[in-house]
Short mmCIF file of C-alpha atoms in Angstrom, two decimals:
data_model
loop_
_atom_site.label_atom_id
_atom_site.label_comp_id
_atom_site.label_asym_id
_atom_site.label_seq_id
_atom_site.Cartn_x
_atom_site.Cartn_y
_atom_site.Cartn_z
CA SER A 413 57.84 -164.60 65.49
CA VAL A 414 61.22 -164.79 64.00
CA GLU A 415 64.88 -163.66 65.75
CA ARG A 416 67.39 -163.15 64.64
CA THR A 417 71.53 -163.95 65.64
CA SER A 418 73.65 -162.05 63.47
CA ARG A 419 78.05 -162.71 63.47
CA PRO A 420 78.81 -160.50 61.20
CA VAL A 421 82.63 -161.46 59.65
CA THR A 422 84.56 -157.69 60.17
CA ASN A 423 87.93 -156.47 58.88
CA GLU A 424 90.10 -154.24 62.21
CA GLU A 425 88.84 -151.01 60.40
CA GLY A 426 84.65 -152.37 61.02
CA GLN A 427 84.26 -153.26 57.24
CA VAL A 428 81.78 -156.15 56.61
CA LEU A 429 83.05 -159.09 54.63
CA GLY A 430 80.53 -161.76 55.55
CA ILE A 431 77.66 -161.33 56.29
CA VAL A 432 76.42 -164.36 58.95
CA TYR A 433 73.63 -164.83 60.66
CA TYR A 434 70.27 -166.85 61.84
CA GLU A 435 66.94 -166.74 62.01
CA ARG A 436 65.34 -168.57 64.70
CA PRO A 437 61.27 -168.57 64.60
CA VAL A 438 60.58 -168.35 68.40
CA VAL A 439 56.70 -169.41 69.32
CA SER A 440 55.52 -167.68 72.39
CA GLY A 441 53.30 -169.92 74.98
CA ASP A 442 54.24 -172.51 77.83
CA SER A 443 53.00 -175.40 77.15
CA GLU A 444 55.41 -178.40 76.12
CA ALA A 445 54.45 -178.46 72.79
CA VAL A 446 56.08 -174.72 72.43
CA ARG A 447 59.38 -175.78 74.23
CA LYS A 448 59.74 -178.63 72.32
CA ILE A 449 59.98 -176.59 69.01
CA ASN A 450 61.74 -173.66 70.76
CA ALA A 451 64.25 -175.75 71.34
CA PHE A 452 64.23 -177.89 68.11
CA TYR A 453 65.73 -174.36 66.63
CA GLU A 454 67.94 -172.76 69.03
CA ARG A 455 69.59 -176.66 68.64
CA GLU A 456 69.51 -175.75 65.22
CA GLU A 457 71.15 -172.60 65.02
CA GLN A 458 73.84 -173.23 67.76
CA GLU A 459 74.57 -176.32 64.71
CA TRP A 460 74.56 -173.76 62.02
CA PHE A 461 76.80 -171.83 63.80
CA ASP A 462 78.64 -174.68 64.67
CA GLY A 463 79.13 -175.12 61.17
CA TYR A 464 77.27 -178.75 60.76
CA GLY A 465 73.10 -180.21 60.71
CA ARG A 466 70.30 -180.40 58.76
CA ASN A 467 70.81 -176.55 57.81
CA THR A 468 74.81 -177.10 55.87
CA LEU A 469 72.91 -180.62 54.35
CA TYR A 470 75.45 -182.04 57.50
CA ASN A 471 78.15 -181.06 56.08
CA GLU A 472 80.96 -181.10 58.89
CA ASP A 473 83.11 -177.77 59.58
CA ARG A 474 80.59 -175.44 57.73
CA TYR A 475 81.28 -172.31 59.33
CA ALA A 476 85.10 -173.13 59.37
CA TYR A 477 85.04 -173.50 55.92
CA PHE A 478 83.69 -170.02 55.12
CA LEU A 479 85.96 -168.73 56.84
CA GLU A 480 88.79 -170.19 54.99
CA ALA A 481 86.89 -168.92 51.90
CA VAL A 482 86.78 -165.62 53.05
CA GLU A 483 90.52 -165.14 54.20
CA ILE A 484 91.05 -166.48 50.81
CA MET A 485 88.71 -164.17 48.75
CA ARG A 486 90.75 -160.95 50.91
CA GLU A 487 94.08 -161.89 49.67
CA ARG A 488 92.88 -162.48 46.26
CA TYR A 489 90.39 -159.09 45.80
CA GLY A 490 91.42 -156.90 48.84
CA ASP A 491 89.08 -155.71 51.96
CA GLU A 492 87.89 -152.79 49.86
CA VAL A 493 85.93 -154.38 46.90
CA LEU A 494 85.27 -157.83 49.82
CA SER A 495 83.34 -155.00 51.85
CA LYS A 496 81.30 -153.46 48.81
CA ASP A 497 80.00 -156.96 47.97
CA PRO A 498 80.20 -159.00 51.40
CA THR A 499 80.66 -163.16 51.56
CA ARG A 500 77.27 -165.03 53.13
CA TYR A 501 76.54 -167.49 55.02
CA THR A 502 73.16 -166.93 55.94
CA ILE A 503 69.17 -168.78 56.71
CA ASN A 504 66.52 -167.24 56.31
CA THR A 505 63.18 -167.82 57.78
CA ARG A 506 59.40 -167.47 56.81
CA ILE A 507 56.85 -168.74 58.58
CA MET A 508 54.69 -170.26 56.02
CA PHE A 509 51.35 -171.39 57.76
CA LEU A 510 49.97 -170.92 61.93
CA ASP A 511 46.08 -172.08 62.73
CA GLU A 512 45.24 -173.76 66.02
CA LYS A 513 46.66 -177.43 64.75
CA TYR A 514 49.71 -176.73 63.07
CA LEU A 515 53.22 -175.20 62.70
CA SER A 516 55.11 -174.62 58.73
CA VAL A 517 58.10 -173.08 58.39
CA VAL A 518 60.43 -172.94 55.01
CA GLN A 519 64.32 -171.77 55.53
CA ILE A 520 66.46 -170.75 52.57
CA SER A 521 70.78 -171.56 53.65
CA ASN A 522 72.61 -169.34 51.54
CA TRP A 523 75.97 -169.46 50.68
CA TYR A 524 77.81 -166.83 49.37
CA THR A 525 81.74 -166.83 48.72
CA GLU A 526 82.78 -166.90 45.08
CA HIS A 527 79.83 -169.38 44.39
CA ASN A 528 76.34 -168.67 45.42
CA SER A 529 74.12 -171.80 46.25
CA TYR A 530 70.78 -171.85 48.07
CA TYR A 531 69.06 -175.39 49.68
CA TYR A 532 65.69 -174.83 51.33
CA PHE A 533 64.43 -176.60 54.62
CA GLY A 534 60.87 -176.80 55.76
CA SER A 535 59.48 -178.19 59.58
CA THR A 536 55.84 -178.62 60.53
CA PHE A 537 55.14 -178.89 64.05
CA ASP A 538 51.88 -180.71 65.60
CA LEU A 539 51.12 -177.75 68.25
CA ASN A 540 49.60 -179.59 70.62
CA THR A 541 52.63 -181.92 70.58
CA GLY A 542 55.12 -180.13 69.32
CA GLU A 543 56.47 -183.05 67.50
CA LEU A 544 57.79 -182.64 63.47
CA LEU A 545 54.80 -184.24 61.28
CA PRO A 546 55.65 -185.59 58.12
CA ILE A 547 54.69 -184.81 55.14
CA THR A 548 52.13 -188.02 54.88
CA ASP A 549 50.37 -186.72 57.95
CA ILE A 550 49.22 -183.74 55.80
CA VAL A 551 48.09 -185.50 52.93
CA ASP A 552 47.87 -188.72 51.20
CA ILE A 553 51.45 -189.06 49.18
CA SER A 554 52.72 -192.22 48.52
CA PRO A 555 56.59 -192.50 47.30
CA GLY A 556 55.36 -193.11 43.91
CA ASP A 557 53.23 -190.55 43.66
CA MET A 558 55.74 -187.76 44.96
CA LYS A 559 58.49 -189.39 42.48
CA LYS A 560 56.05 -188.26 39.78
CA ILE A 561 55.46 -184.37 41.03
CA ILE A 562 58.79 -183.88 41.16
CA ALA A 563 59.08 -185.69 37.66
CA ASP A 564 56.41 -183.89 36.23
CA ALA A 565 58.29 -180.64 37.69
CA THR A 566 61.27 -181.14 37.21
CA TYR A 567 60.43 -182.86 33.44
CA GLU A 568 62.64 -185.80 34.56
CA GLN A 569 61.62 -189.33 33.72
CA TYR A 570 62.86 -190.79 37.03
CA TYR A 571 63.65 -189.49 40.16
CA GLY A 572 66.79 -190.51 41.54
CA ASP A 573 66.40 -193.72 43.73
CA LEU A 574 63.37 -193.24 46.34
CA SER A 575 63.17 -196.19 48.47
CA ASP A 576 59.20 -197.21 49.20
CA GLU A 577 60.19 -195.64 53.15
CA TYR A 578 60.43 -192.52 51.07
CA VAL A 579 63.98 -192.56 51.73
CA ILE A 580 66.71 -190.77 49.39
CA THR A 581 70.81 -191.02 49.96
CA TYR A 582 72.57 -187.78 48.90
CA TYR A 583 75.68 -186.29 50.26
CA GLY A 584 76.28 -189.53 51.89
CA LYS A 585 73.60 -189.06 54.13
CA GLU A 586 70.13 -190.72 54.29
CA THR A 587 67.19 -188.61 54.07
CA ASP A 588 63.96 -189.20 55.00
CA MET A 589 61.62 -187.31 52.43
CA ARG A 590 57.90 -187.55 54.57
CA TYR A 591 60.48 -184.67 56.28
CA GLU A 592 61.37 -182.45 52.94
CA TYR A 593 58.62 -180.00 53.19
CA PHE A 594 56.51 -177.36 54.33
CA TYR A 595 52.75 -176.36 53.97
CA ASP A 596 50.66 -173.42 53.80
CA GLY A 597 47.55 -174.39 54.25
CA THR A 598 46.68 -174.76 50.61
CA PHE A 599 49.65 -176.28 49.17
CA ILE A 600 52.05 -178.81 49.68
CA TYR A 601 55.55 -177.74 49.16
CA ILE A 602 58.10 -180.81 48.49
CA ILE A 603 62.11 -180.09 49.11
CA ASP A 604 64.77 -181.49 46.93
CA ASN A 605 68.61 -180.51 48.01
CA SER A 606 70.03 -183.31 45.99
CA GLY A 607 71.11 -180.55 42.90
CA GLU A 608 70.18 -183.38 40.53
CA TYR A 609 68.19 -180.98 38.67
CA TRP A 610 69.92 -177.63 39.94
CA MET A 611 73.26 -177.59 41.78
CA ASP A 612 70.88 -175.53 44.22
CA GLY A 613 67.44 -177.22 45.89
CA ILE A 614 64.40 -176.85 44.78
CA VAL A 615 60.41 -176.48 45.84
CA ILE A 616 57.69 -178.19 44.21
CA ARG A 617 54.56 -176.54 44.47
CA TRP A 618 51.72 -179.06 44.76
CA ASN A 619 47.57 -179.48 45.93
CA LYS A 620 46.99 -182.55 44.14
CA LYS A 621 44.35 -180.97 42.37
CA GLU A 622 46.46 -179.80 39.05
CA LYS A 623 50.05 -180.47 37.96
CA SER A 624 52.91 -179.71 40.22
CA THR A 625 55.01 -176.38 39.43
CA LEU A 626 58.52 -175.79 40.05
CA MET A 627 59.00 -172.96 42.66
CA LYS A 628 62.00 -170.90 42.50
CA TYR A 629 62.85 -168.94 46.37
CA LYS A 630 65.09 -166.70 46.75
CA ILE A 631 66.95 -163.45 48.62
CA ASP A 632 65.62 -159.87 48.28
CA TRP A 633 69.22 -158.81 49.84
CA GLU A 634 67.85 -155.16 49.58
CA ASN A 635 65.08 -155.72 52.18
CA GLU A 636 66.62 -159.25 53.57
CA ARG A 637 63.88 -161.18 53.30
CA ILE A 638 62.97 -164.16 51.04
CA ILE A 639 60.72 -163.73 47.98
CA SER A 640 59.34 -166.80 45.61
CA THR A 641 58.41 -166.64 41.96
CA GLN A 642 57.28 -169.70 39.50
#
């Protein structure tokens, strides 16, 4: 299941000026694997509200910076205007795949102040051990394959500086691209948060049998749920 922790930013009159929440996957059961997975997301939720961690691309004080941006916008536009179109610091979550072996989850981070950005995060777990699974445990894929998949979807001739160990550096952080994906039982979805193609992150769908496809994942804000299109 998915549980939401919400901490909206309000003014003295109770008007919501900032929508702030984290949606946390919760696995039922009492095994060691279940405890590991739940602890993983509990830690990430705390990091999100502390303004640090994977879901902020390891930018420090991200939440504090968001709150400062809200105050600047209050001075610039006023609470009445802001309450009609609140800022956002959110993580939306969807369970993409679950069977007796795997749990795969996609999460979308949205930062909306005077700029609007989306970044994507995937986690795929071995339900027997509770450990994160690299993409190489799901499908046979080399660093060269990964470069080509991303290049085919984005019409780029070359993808960054992906090493032979699947590592790329962006935002000053070394990222192991073997863990930048999610899985729906048929397709692999490779995530690139480098901003090389768009200012936002991107998601690329691939199943080895056809050309990779650039996917668009956004939030349907009326229903506050993840939606996707090609």
